[in-house]
């Protein structure tokens, strides 16, 4: 018999923790009438305290003092990690001398300390359009003072937070646009991570309803393809930020008077390489560097002797405004160099963000025929007073 | 603002920057600098329109960022978001030296306290940028003031209105000098000969242009009160 026991290796011995789980899970499952899983979307963490045995591990401090270093934030020096480390270091003989094996039977029961319930985060993705030129993507707060009303982030997440009864969120998107830039076309992919949602089961119809709620709440944004996705799927969106192309439409002002054929040459330029030093307007929070970027195609539409509309398809991460006005000559070549005159950008719209994610959600049968916003309705309506920043010329277009 | 009237909309500088000025740097008349302060606190150092280099007829012979044997502003390197490694400048730190074709030498100064981010290397190969587009492509340097100092750095600088005041006062002084009457006197002996003797040669005439530098001046004009 003795020989048999001596053949057992470390892995043959069942950990107390595992045995405990096997016993407890089936008991809890029976009592509550629900399946108990080791890994699940909903975690209940129950904490117990047992003062009688709190001091059991303290003998380790004498034998392996190096493992137990006091730190500012720790209440007790005997953290789980420190104890595990010491147990690995201590020799079997030393252990047996200091601590009885098996341990003595305790005289008191443990007491409940706390119960914490946590649901894993739920990810909601979609694409958003921004029709306002006075709406920032994220809240604009400086020195505790809000500089601009609302934000794309708040308009999207507020209804989601309340529907999912979540405690917090993380908003991310495939790139960003400035306050004064509209996002048209299919919109920009975004994902919201809802933290500890108290309600996590939603049908496709319910999610679609949520989309309608968001769209009705404000005319400044529009959301489409709203859907619940997995954490892994969110990776597609960030890929888009760095790798995929974007299309823009810019209203250009030229200092010298131009005629229709003066801008035709722009249509023939393909894959123009430009070098952009970090724009001055972001230089306070970005490292100083030179970025090589490519303008794939351009298309110009004449407006009048000092204005034309320029459509561009560019590599992700291209600063369009700086390409147009040159940013003190720190983007080269820039539109001023190409046009051989000072040029400035009066308005900018994002026409498309060329990422194939999230998957398109077709409108449900019941919704077809309803008047939902046509693609470019907002583009063709004259901009409202609030949309025009200090550009008096903006009102002409 | 002239720019806005011609184009009908604010320019990049109008939209994002505030113009600050420092006049008569180091006491040198009219050596005025213009600091363009971005709303994010970054400062672009440029020549003001009244700087002698930007007046008619001036051409640039050379520009150098080597301000001492140990220090070249061209070697300034910054890294990371906090721009570590950039040379820290005080208000009167020299940025570069410019020599004009007629032999005059000008030093351009920082005007603000902060970390030097970059100097404009383009003007070394294309000095005309500085003369033709001093406020944009012909900028001298970019400086990042400390966050805590972003408001206080402009305390020693003039606003656009104050600058315009200084400029118009200069023109008035010039005009005044021509408006008053002067007694012109000439000295009979050269300076080297000891004390000079003066006699009146002309009485009550307007201020005449100063003689060329380097010439011994034997005529002086004294204000008649």
Coordinates of C-alpha atoms in Angstrom, one line a residue:
Chain A
X1 CA 0.0 0.0 0.0
X2 CA 2.8 2.3 0.9
X3 CA 4.5 1.7 -2.4
X4 CA 1.4 2.5 -4.3
X5 CA 1.0 5.9 -2.6
X6 CA 4.6 6.8 -3.3
X7 CA 3.9 6.5 -7.0
X8 CA 1.5 9.4 -7.0
X9 CA 2.8 12.5 -8.8
X10 CA 1.7 16.1 -8.1
X11 CA -0.8 16.0 -10.9
X12 CA -2.5 12.9 -9.5
X13 CA -3.6 14.7 -6.4
X14 CA -6.9 16.5 -6.8
X15 CA -6.7 20.1 -5.6
X16 CA -9.0 21.0 -2.7
X17 CA -10.3 23.8 -4.8
X18 CA -11.5 21.4 -7.6
X19 CA -13.1 19.0 -5.2
X20 CA -14.9 21.9 -3.5
X21 CA -16.2 23.1 -6.9
X22 CA -17.5 19.7 -7.8
X23 CA -19.4 19.4 -4.6
X24 CA -20.7 22.9 -4.3
X25 CA -21.8 23.6 -7.9
X26 CA -24.2 20.7 -7.9
X27 CA -25.6 21.8 -4.5
X28 CA -26.1 25.4 -5.6
X29 CA -27.6 24.2 -8.9
X30 CA -30.1 22.1 -7.1
X31 CA -31.0 24.8 -4.6
X32 CA -31.4 27.6 -7.2
X33 CA -32.8 25.5 -10.0
X34 CA -30.3 26.8 -12.6
X35 CA -27.3 25.3 -14.2
X36 CA -24.0 26.1 -12.6
X37 CA -21.1 26.6 -15.0
X38 CA -17.4 27.2 -14.3
X39 CA -17.3 29.7 -17.1
X40 CA -20.5 31.7 -17.8
X41 CA -21.7 35.1 -18.8
X42 CA -22.9 35.8 -15.3
X43 CA -20.6 35.6 -12.4
X44 CA -21.6 35.5 -8.8
X45 CA -18.7 36.0 -6.5
X46 CA -19.3 35.1 -2.8
X47 CA -16.7 36.2 -0.2
X48 CA -16.3 34.5 3.2
X49 CA -14.2 35.4 6.1
X50 CA -12.8 33.0 8.8
X51 CA -10.8 34.9 11.4
X52 CA -9.9 31.6 13.2
X53 CA -7.6 30.5 10.3
X54 CA -6.5 34.0 9.2
X55 CA -3.1 33.6 10.9
X56 CA -2.4 30.1 9.5
X57 CA -0.1 31.2 6.8
X58 CA 1.9 33.7 8.9
X59 CA 4.6 31.2 9.7
X60 CA 5.7 31.5 6.1
X61 CA 7.0 35.0 6.9
X62 CA 9.7 33.6 9.1
X63 CA 10.9 31.1 6.6
X64 CA 10.6 33.1 3.4
X65 CA 10.8 36.7 4.5
X66 CA 11.8 37.8 1.0
X67 CA 8.3 37.1 -0.4
X68 CA 6.5 39.3 2.0
X69 CA 7.3 42.9 1.3
X70 CA 4.9 45.6 2.6
X71 CA 3.4 47.8 0.0
X72 CA 1.4 51.1 0.4
X73 CA -1.9 49.8 -1.0
X74 CA -2.0 46.3 0.6
X75 CA -3.9 45.9 3.8
X76 CA -2.1 42.8 4.7
X77 CA 1.3 41.6 3.7
X78 CA -0.1 38.1 3.2
X79 CA -1.5 38.4 -0.3
X80 CA -2.4 35.3 -2.3
X81 CA 0.5 35.8 -4.7
X82 CA 3.0 36.2 -1.9
X83 CA 1.8 33.0 -0.1
X84 CA 1.9 31.0 -3.3
X85 CA 5.4 32.2 -3.9
X86 CA 6.5 31.2 -0.4
X87 CA 4.9 27.8 -0.7
X88 CA 6.9 27.1 -3.8
X89 CA 10.1 28.1 -2.1
X90 CA 9.7 26.3 1.2
X91 CA 11.0 22.7 1.5
X92 CA 8.7 19.9 2.5
X93 CA 10.6 19.2 5.7
X94 CA 10.5 22.8 6.8
X95 CA 6.8 22.9 6.0
X96 CA 6.0 19.8 8.0
X97 CA 7.9 21.2 11.0
X98 CA 6.0 24.4 11.1
X99 CA 2.5 23.3 10.1
X100 CA 0.6 20.2 10.8
X101 CA -0.4 18.2 7.8
X102 CA -3.3 17.6 7.4
X103 CA -4.4 20.8 9.1
X104 CA -6.3 20.8 12.4
X105 CA -10.0 20.8 12.3
X106 CA -11.4 24.4 12.8
X107 CA -13.9 25.0 15.6
X108 CA -15.9 27.8 14.0
X109 CA -17.8 28.1 10.7
X110 CA -16.9 30.7 8.1
X111 CA -19.1 33.8 7.8
X112 CA -20.4 35.5 4.7
X113 CA -18.6 38.7 3.8
X114 CA -20.2 39.9 0.6
X115 CA -21.9 38.8 -2.6
X116 CA -21.0 40.4 -5.9
X117 CA -22.8 39.8 -9.2
X118 CA -21.1 40.7 -12.5
X119 CA -22.3 40.1 -16.0
X120 CA -19.6 40.0 -18.7
X121 CA -19.7 43.1 -20.9
X122 CA -22.0 43.2 -23.9
X123 CA -20.8 44.7 -27.2
X124 CA -23.1 46.7 -29.3
X125 CA -21.9 47.8 -32.7
X126 CA -23.3 49.8 -35.6
X127 CA -22.4 52.7 -38.0
X128 CA -23.2 56.4 -37.3
X129 CA -23.8 59.4 -39.4
X130 CA -23.1 62.9 -38.1
X131 CA -25.1 65.6 -39.8
X132 CA -24.1 68.6 -37.6
X133 CA -21.0 70.8 -37.8
X134 CA -21.2 71.7 -34.1
X135 CA -21.2 68.3 -32.6
X136 CA -18.0 66.7 -31.2
X137 CA -17.6 62.9 -31.3
X138 CA -16.7 62.7 -27.6
X139 CA -17.7 65.1 -24.8
X140 CA -15.7 68.3 -25.0
X141 CA -14.7 69.3 -21.5
X142 CA -11.8 71.6 -20.6
X143 CA -10.9 72.4 -17.0
X144 CA -14.1 70.8 -15.9
X145 CA -16.2 73.1 -18.1
X146 CA -18.2 71.7 -21.0
X147 CA -17.3 73.6 -24.1
X148 CA -19.8 72.1 -26.5
X149 CA -23.3 70.7 -26.1
X150 CA -23.6 66.9 -26.2
X151 CA -21.6 64.5 -28.4
X152 CA -22.0 61.6 -30.8
X153 CA -20.9 59.3 -28.0
X154 CA -23.5 60.5 -25.5
X155 CA -26.3 60.5 -28.0
X156 CA -25.6 56.8 -28.9
X157 CA -24.8 55.5 -25.5
X158 CA -27.5 57.1 -23.4
X159 CA -30.4 55.0 -24.7
X160 CA -28.1 51.9 -24.6
X161 CA -27.1 52.5 -21.0
X162 CA -30.7 52.7 -19.9
X163 CA -32.0 49.8 -22.0
X164 CA -29.2 47.4 -21.0
X165 CA -29.1 48.9 -17.4
X166 CA -25.4 49.0 -17.6
X167 CA -23.1 50.6 -15.1
X168 CA -20.7 52.1 -17.6
X169 CA -19.4 52.0 -21.1
X170 CA -16.4 52.3 -23.4
X171 CA -17.0 53.9 -26.8
X172 CA -14.7 53.2 -29.7
X173 CA -14.9 53.8 -33.4
X174 CA -13.0 53.3 -36.6
X175 CA -11.3 56.7 -36.6
X176 CA -12.8 60.0 -35.7
X177 CA -13.9 63.2 -37.3
X178 CA -13.5 66.8 -36.1
X179 CA -16.4 68.8 -34.7
X180 CA -17.0 70.7 -37.9
X181 CA -16.9 67.7 -40.2
X182 CA -20.0 65.8 -41.2
X183 CA -20.0 62.0 -41.7
X184 CA -22.2 61.0 -44.6
X185 CA -22.7 57.9 -46.7
X186 CA -22.9 54.6 -44.8
X187 CA -21.4 56.2 -41.7
X188 CA -18.5 55.3 -39.5
X189 CA -18.3 51.9 -37.6
X190 CA -18.5 52.1 -33.9
X191 CA -18.7 49.7 -30.9
X192 CA -19.9 50.3 -27.4
X193 CA -18.8 48.0 -24.6
X194 CA -21.5 48.0 -21.9
X195 CA -20.2 47.2 -18.5
X196 CA -22.1 45.0 -16.1
X197 CA -25.4 45.1 -18.0
X198 CA -28.3 44.0 -15.8
X199 CA -30.3 43.1 -18.8
X200 CA -28.3 41.4 -21.5
X201 CA -30.8 39.4 -23.6
X202 CA -32.3 41.3 -26.5
X203 CA -34.0 40.1 -29.6
X204 CA -33.2 41.5 -33.1
X205 CA -36.5 43.4 -33.0
X206 CA -35.7 44.9 -29.7
X207 CA -32.3 46.0 -30.9
X208 CA -33.9 47.5 -33.9
X209 CA -36.3 49.4 -31.7
X210 CA -33.3 50.8 -29.8
X211 CA -31.9 52.0 -33.1
X212 CA -35.1 53.8 -33.8
X213 CA -35.0 55.4 -30.3
X214 CA -31.5 56.7 -30.9
X215 CA -32.5 58.1 -34.3
X216 CA -35.6 59.8 -33.0
X217 CA -33.7 61.4 -30.1
X218 CA -31.7 63.8 -32.3
X219 CA -31.5 64.9 -35.9
X220 CA -27.8 65.5 -35.6
X221 CA -26.9 61.8 -35.8
X222 CA -28.2 58.7 -37.4
X223 CA -27.4 55.1 -36.4
X224 CA -27.7 52.0 -38.7
X225 CA -26.9 48.3 -38.5
X226 CA -27.1 48.3 -34.7
X227 CA -26.4 44.8 -33.4
X228 CA -24.9 42.8 -30.5
X229 CA -21.5 41.5 -31.4
X230 CA -18.7 39.6 -29.7
X231 CA -15.5 41.0 -28.3
X232 CA -13.5 39.5 -31.0
X233 CA -15.6 41.1 -33.8
X234 CA -14.6 44.5 -32.5
X235 CA -11.1 43.9 -33.7
X236 CA -12.3 44.3 -37.3
X237 CA -13.2 47.9 -36.6
X238 CA -9.8 48.9 -35.3
X239 CA -8.3 47.2 -38.3
X240 CA -10.3 49.6 -40.4
X241 CA -8.9 52.6 -38.6
X242 CA -5.3 51.9 -39.7
X243 CA -5.7 50.0 -43.0
X244 CA -8.8 51.0 -44.9
X245 CA -9.3 54.0 -47.1
X246 CA -11.6 56.9 -46.5
X247 CA -13.4 59.2 -49.0
X248 CA -14.0 62.9 -48.4
X249 CA -15.6 65.9 -50.0
X250 CA -14.1 69.3 -49.4
X251 CA -15.1 72.8 -50.3
X252 CA -12.0 74.6 -51.4
X253 CA -11.3 78.4 -51.6
X254 CA -8.5 79.6 -53.9
X255 CA -6.8 82.9 -53.6
X256 CA -6.2 83.4 -57.4
X257 CA -9.3 83.3 -59.7
X258 CA -9.7 80.0 -61.4
X259 CA -11.5 78.6 -64.4
X260 CA -13.0 75.2 -65.0
X261 CA -10.0 73.8 -66.9
X262 CA -7.6 75.0 -64.1
X263 CA -8.8 72.2 -61.9
X264 CA -9.1 69.3 -64.4
X265 CA -5.5 68.2 -63.8
X266 CA -6.5 67.1 -60.3
X267 CA -8.7 64.3 -61.7
X268 CA -5.7 62.7 -63.3
X269 CA -3.5 62.5 -60.2
X270 CA -3.3 58.9 -58.9
X271 CA -1.6 57.7 -55.7
X272 CA 0.0 60.9 -54.8
X273 CA 2.6 60.4 -52.0
X274 CA 2.6 63.2 -49.4
X275 CA 4.7 63.7 -46.3
X276 CA 2.8 65.2 -43.4
X277 CA 4.6 66.5 -40.3
X278 CA 2.3 66.3 -37.2
X279 CA -0.2 69.1 -37.8
X280 CA 0.1 72.1 -35.4
X281 CA -3.4 71.7 -34.2
X282 CA -2.7 68.3 -32.7
X283 CA 1.0 68.7 -32.0
X284 CA 0.4 69.5 -28.3
X285 CA -0.8 65.9 -27.7
X286 CA 0.9 63.8 -30.4
X287 CA 4.6 63.1 -31.0
X288 CA 6.4 65.1 -33.6
X289 CA 6.9 62.9 -36.6
X290 CA 6.6 62.8 -40.4
X291 CA 3.8 60.6 -41.8
X292 CA 3.9 59.3 -45.3
X293 CA 0.5 59.0 -46.8
X294 CA -1.1 58.4 -50.1
X295 CA -3.9 60.3 -51.8
X296 CA -5.3 57.6 -54.1
X297 CA -7.7 59.6 -56.3
X298 CA -9.2 63.1 -56.6
X299 CA -12.1 64.6 -58.4
X300 CA -12.8 68.3 -58.7
X301 CA -16.1 70.1 -59.4
X302 CA -16.0 73.8 -60.3
X303 CA -18.2 76.2 -58.4
X304 CA -17.0 79.7 -59.2
X305 CA -13.8 81.7 -59.7
X306 CA -12.7 81.2 -56.2
X307 CA -14.3 77.9 -55.1
X308 CA -14.4 74.3 -56.1
X309 CA -15.5 71.0 -54.5
X310 CA -12.8 68.4 -54.2
X311 CA -13.5 64.7 -53.6
X312 CA -10.6 62.6 -52.4
X313 CA -10.0 59.0 -51.6
X314 CA -7.0 58.7 -49.2
X315 CA -5.1 56.2 -47.1
X316 CA -6.3 56.0 -43.5
X317 CA -4.7 58.5 -41.2
X318 CA -4.4 61.3 -43.8
X319 CA -5.0 64.8 -42.5
X320 CA -7.2 66.3 -45.2
X321 CA -7.3 69.9 -43.8
X322 CA -3.6 70.1 -43.7
X323 CA -3.2 68.7 -47.2
X324 CA -5.5 71.6 -48.4
X325 CA -3.9 74.6 -46.7
X326 CA -0.4 73.2 -46.2
X327 CA -0.1 73.7 -42.5
X328 CA 2.7 76.3 -42.7
X329 CA 4.3 74.2 -45.4
X330 CA 4.6 71.2 -43.1
X331 CA 2.6 69.0 -45.5
X332 CA 4.3 68.5 -48.8
X333 CA 3.2 68.4 -51.5
X334 CA -0.1 70.2 -50.6
X335 CA -3.0 71.6 -52.6
X336 CA -1.4 75.1 -52.6
X337 CA 1.7 73.6 -54.3
X338 CA -0.5 71.7 -56.8
X339 CA -2.7 74.7 -57.6
X340 CA 0.1 77.2 -57.4
X341 CA -2.0 79.5 -55.2
X342 CA -3.0 79.8 -51.6
X343 CA -5.9 77.4 -50.9
X344 CA -8.0 76.9 -47.8
X345 CA -10.7 74.5 -46.8
X346 CA -14.1 75.9 -46.0
X347 CA -16.0 72.7 -45.3
X348 CA -15.3 69.0 -45.1
X349 CA -17.5 65.9 -45.2
X350 CA -16.6 62.3 -44.8
X351 CA -18.2 60.5 -47.7
X352 CA -17.4 56.9 -46.7
X353 CA -15.3 54.9 -44.3
X354 CA -14.4 51.8 -46.4
X355 CA -14.6 49.1 -43.7
X356 CA -16.9 46.1 -44.2
X357 CA -17.9 45.8 -40.7
X358 CA -20.3 45.6 -38.9
X359 CA -22.5 43.4 -41.1
X360 CA -25.4 45.2 -42.7
X361 CA -28.7 44.6 -41.0
X362 CA -31.5 44.8 -43.5
X363 CA -34.6 46.8 -42.5
X364 CA -37.3 44.4 -41.1
X365 CA -40.3 43.8 -43.4
X366 CA -42.6 45.9 -41.2
X367 CA -40.3 48.9 -41.6
X368 CA -40.1 48.9 -45.3
X369 CA -42.1 51.7 -47.0
X370 CA -41.8 53.8 -43.9
X371 CA -40.1 57.1 -44.6
X372 CA -36.7 56.7 -43.1
X373 CA -34.1 59.3 -43.8
X374 CA -32.8 59.0 -47.4
X375 CA -29.0 58.9 -47.8
X376 CA -28.2 62.5 -48.7
X377 CA -31.3 64.3 -47.5
X378 CA -29.2 66.3 -45.0
X379 CA -26.6 67.0 -47.6
X380 CA -29.0 68.7 -49.9
X381 CA -31.0 70.7 -47.4
X382 CA -29.4 74.1 -46.9
X383 CA -27.4 74.0 -43.7
X384 CA -29.2 75.5 -40.6
X385 CA -27.8 78.5 -38.8
X386 CA -26.2 76.4 -36.1
X387 CA -24.4 74.3 -38.6
X388 CA -22.6 77.1 -40.2
X389 CA -19.5 78.0 -38.3
X390 CA -18.0 81.4 -38.9
X391 CA -18.0 81.0 -42.6
X392 CA -20.4 83.5 -44.2
X393 CA -19.7 81.8 -47.6
X394 CA -21.0 78.5 -46.2
X395 CA -24.5 79.7 -46.6
X396 CA -24.1 80.0 -50.4
X397 CA -23.5 76.3 -50.8
Chain B
X1 CA -8.6 91.9 -40.8
X2 CA -7.5 92.5 -44.4
X3 CA -7.3 88.8 -45.1
X4 CA -11.0 88.1 -44.2
X5 CA -12.2 91.0 -46.3
X6 CA -10.6 89.7 -49.5
X7 CA -11.5 86.0 -49.0
X8 CA -14.8 86.4 -47.2
X9 CA -13.9 83.8 -44.6
X10 CA -11.4 83.7 -41.8
X11 CA -8.0 82.2 -42.8
X12 CA -6.2 79.4 -41.0
X13 CA -4.4 81.9 -38.9
X14 CA -7.6 83.8 -38.1
X15 CA -9.4 80.6 -37.2
X16 CA -6.9 79.0 -34.9
X17 CA -4.3 81.6 -33.8
X18 CA -4.0 84.7 -31.7
X19 CA -1.3 87.2 -32.9
X20 CA 1.1 88.6 -30.3
X21 CA 3.9 90.9 -30.9
X22 CA 7.3 91.9 -29.4
X23 CA 8.8 95.1 -30.8
X24 CA 12.3 96.5 -31.0
X25 CA 13.9 93.3 -29.8
X26 CA 17.0 94.0 -27.7
X27 CA 16.5 97.7 -28.3
X28 CA 17.0 97.5 -32.0
X29 CA 14.5 99.7 -33.8
X30 CA 11.8 98.0 -35.7
X31 CA 13.1 94.5 -35.2
X32 CA 9.6 93.2 -34.5
X33 CA 8.6 89.6 -34.0
X34 CA 5.1 88.1 -34.3
X35 CA 4.1 85.1 -32.1
X36 CA 1.2 83.1 -33.5
X37 CA -0.3 81.4 -30.5
X38 CA -2.6 78.4 -31.4
X39 CA -5.7 77.7 -29.3
X40 CA -3.8 74.6 -28.1
X41 CA -1.0 76.8 -26.7
X42 CA 1.7 76.0 -29.3
X43 CA 3.5 79.1 -30.5
X44 CA 4.8 79.8 -34.0
X45 CA 7.6 82.4 -34.1
X46 CA 7.5 84.6 -37.2
X47 CA 8.8 88.0 -38.4
X48 CA 6.3 90.9 -37.9
X49 CA 5.5 92.8 -41.1
X50 CA 7.5 95.8 -39.8
X51 CA 10.8 93.9 -39.5
X52 CA 13.6 95.4 -41.5
X53 CA 14.1 92.2 -43.5
X54 CA 10.6 92.4 -44.8
X55 CA 10.9 95.9 -46.1
X56 CA 11.4 96.7 -49.8
X57 CA 14.7 96.0 -51.4
X58 CA 16.0 93.6 -48.8
X59 CA 17.5 90.3 -50.0
X60 CA 18.8 87.4 -47.8
X61 CA 22.4 86.4 -48.1
X62 CA 22.5 83.6 -45.4
X63 CA 20.6 82.1 -42.6
X64 CA 22.2 80.1 -39.8
X65 CA 20.7 78.2 -36.9
X66 CA 24.2 77.7 -35.4
X67 CA 23.8 80.2 -32.6
X68 CA 27.0 79.3 -30.8
X69 CA 29.9 76.8 -31.2
X70 CA 28.1 74.4 -28.9
X71 CA 24.5 74.9 -30.0
X72 CA 22.7 74.5 -33.3
X73 CA 18.9 74.8 -33.3
X74 CA 18.9 72.4 -36.2
X75 CA 20.1 69.6 -34.0
X76 CA 17.1 70.0 -31.7
X77 CA 15.4 66.6 -31.4
X78 CA 12.2 65.9 -29.6
X79 CA 10.6 62.5 -28.9
X80 CA 7.4 61.2 -27.5
X81 CA 4.2 62.9 -26.7
X82 CA 5.8 65.1 -24.0
X83 CA 8.5 66.2 -26.5
X84 CA 11.4 65.2 -24.4
X85 CA 14.8 66.4 -25.4
X86 CA 13.7 69.7 -26.9
X87 CA 16.0 72.7 -26.0
X88 CA 14.3 74.8 -23.4
X89 CA 14.2 78.5 -24.4
X90 CA 13.7 81.7 -22.4
X91 CA 12.3 84.8 -24.0
X92 CA 15.5 86.2 -25.3
X93 CA 17.1 83.0 -26.5
X94 CA 18.4 83.4 -30.0
X95 CA 16.8 81.2 -32.7
X96 CA 18.8 82.1 -35.8
X97 CA 21.0 84.7 -37.4
X98 CA 20.1 86.2 -40.8
X99 CA 22.4 88.2 -42.9
X100 CA 21.1 90.4 -45.7
X101 CA 22.9 91.1 -48.9
X102 CA 23.6 94.7 -47.8
X103 CA 25.7 93.4 -44.9
X104 CA 23.1 93.8 -42.0
X105 CA 22.9 91.1 -39.5
X106 CA 19.7 90.2 -37.6
X107 CA 19.1 87.8 -34.8
X108 CA 15.6 86.3 -34.3
X109 CA 14.6 85.6 -30.7
X110 CA 12.3 83.1 -29.1
X111 CA 10.0 85.7 -27.4
X112 CA 8.3 83.1 -25.3
X113 CA 9.5 80.6 -22.7
X114 CA 9.1 77.0 -23.7
X115 CA 10.4 73.9 -25.4
X116 CA 11.7 74.2 -28.9
X117 CA 9.9 71.7 -31.1
X118 CA 11.3 72.5 -34.5
X119 CA 12.9 75.2 -36.6
X120 CA 12.0 75.8 -40.2
X121 CA 14.7 74.0 -42.3
X122 CA 12.9 75.0 -45.5
X123 CA 14.1 78.6 -45.3
X124 CA 17.7 77.4 -45.4
X125 CA 17.2 76.1 -48.9
X126 CA 14.5 78.6 -50.0
X127 CA 15.2 81.9 -48.2
X128 CA 12.6 83.6 -50.3
X129 CA 9.9 81.8 -48.3
X130 CA 10.8 84.0 -45.4
X131 CA 10.4 87.2 -47.5
X132 CA 7.3 86.2 -49.4
X133 CA 5.4 84.2 -46.8
X134 CA 6.8 85.3 -43.4
X135 CA 3.5 84.4 -41.5
X136 CA 3.1 80.9 -42.9
X137 CA 5.7 78.9 -44.9
X138 CA 8.4 81.3 -43.8
X139 CA 8.0 80.7 -40.1
X140 CA 11.1 80.5 -37.9
X141 CA 10.3 78.1 -35.1
X142 CA 7.7 76.2 -33.2
X143 CA 7.7 76.3 -29.4
X144 CA 5.6 74.5 -26.9
X145 CA 5.2 76.4 -23.6
X146 CA 4.7 74.6 -20.4
X147 CA 1.0 73.8 -19.7
X148 CA 1.0 75.8 -16.5
X149 CA 2.5 78.8 -18.3
X150 CA 0.3 78.8 -21.4
X151 CA -1.6 81.9 -20.3
X152 CA 1.3 83.8 -18.7
X153 CA 3.7 83.6 -21.6
X154 CA 1.8 86.4 -23.4
X155 CA 2.2 88.8 -20.5
X156 CA 5.3 90.3 -21.9
X157 CA 3.8 90.6 -25.4
X158 CA 1.7 93.1 -27.2
X159 CA -1.8 92.5 -28.7
X160 CA -2.5 93.3 -32.3
X161 CA -4.1 96.6 -31.3
X162 CA -1.2 97.5 -29.0
X163 CA 1.3 96.7 -31.8
X164 CA -0.6 98.8 -34.3
X165 CA -0.4 101.6 -31.7
X166 CA 3.3 101.3 -31.5
X167 CA 3.7 101.2 -35.3
X168 CA 1.5 104.3 -35.8
X169 CA 3.4 106.2 -33.0
X170 CA 6.7 105.4 -34.9
X171 CA 5.3 106.8 -38.1
X172 CA 4.1 109.9 -36.1
X173 CA 7.5 110.4 -34.6
X174 CA 9.1 110.2 -38.0
X175 CA 6.6 112.7 -39.2
X176 CA 7.2 114.9 -36.2
X177 CA 10.9 115.0 -36.9
X178 CA 10.2 116.4 -40.3
X179 CA 7.6 118.9 -38.9
X180 CA 9.9 120.7 -36.4
X181 CA 12.6 123.2 -37.3
X182 CA 16.2 122.6 -36.6
X183 CA 19.4 124.7 -36.4
X184 CA 22.1 123.0 -38.4
X185 CA 25.6 123.5 -37.1
X186 CA 28.9 122.4 -38.5
X187 CA 32.1 121.8 -36.7
X188 CA 35.3 123.2 -38.1
X189 CA 37.8 120.8 -36.6
X190 CA 37.7 117.0 -36.9
X191 CA 36.9 115.1 -33.7
X192 CA 40.4 113.9 -33.3
X193 CA 41.7 117.3 -32.8
X194 CA 40.2 117.6 -29.4
X195 CA 37.1 119.7 -28.5
X196 CA 35.2 120.7 -31.6
X197 CA 34.2 124.2 -32.4
X198 CA 30.7 124.6 -33.8
X199 CA 29.3 127.4 -35.9
X200 CA 25.8 127.8 -37.3
X201 CA 25.5 127.1 -41.0
X202 CA 21.8 127.0 -41.5
X203 CA 19.1 128.3 -39.3
X204 CA 15.6 126.9 -39.1
X205 CA 15.3 124.2 -41.7
X206 CA 13.5 120.9 -41.6
X207 CA 15.2 117.7 -40.3
X208 CA 17.6 116.3 -42.9
X209 CA 18.1 112.6 -43.4
X210 CA 20.9 111.1 -41.3
X211 CA 24.3 110.7 -42.8
X212 CA 25.4 107.2 -43.7
X213 CA 26.9 105.0 -40.9
X214 CA 30.6 105.1 -40.8
X215 CA 31.1 108.6 -42.2
X216 CA 32.4 111.2 -39.8
X217 CA 29.5 113.5 -39.2
X218 CA 30.5 117.1 -39.1
X219 CA 27.0 118.4 -39.3
X220 CA 24.5 118.2 -36.5
X221 CA 20.9 119.4 -36.3
X222 CA 19.6 120.7 -33.1
X223 CA 15.9 121.0 -32.3
X224 CA 14.8 124.6 -32.2
X225 CA 12.4 125.2 -29.4

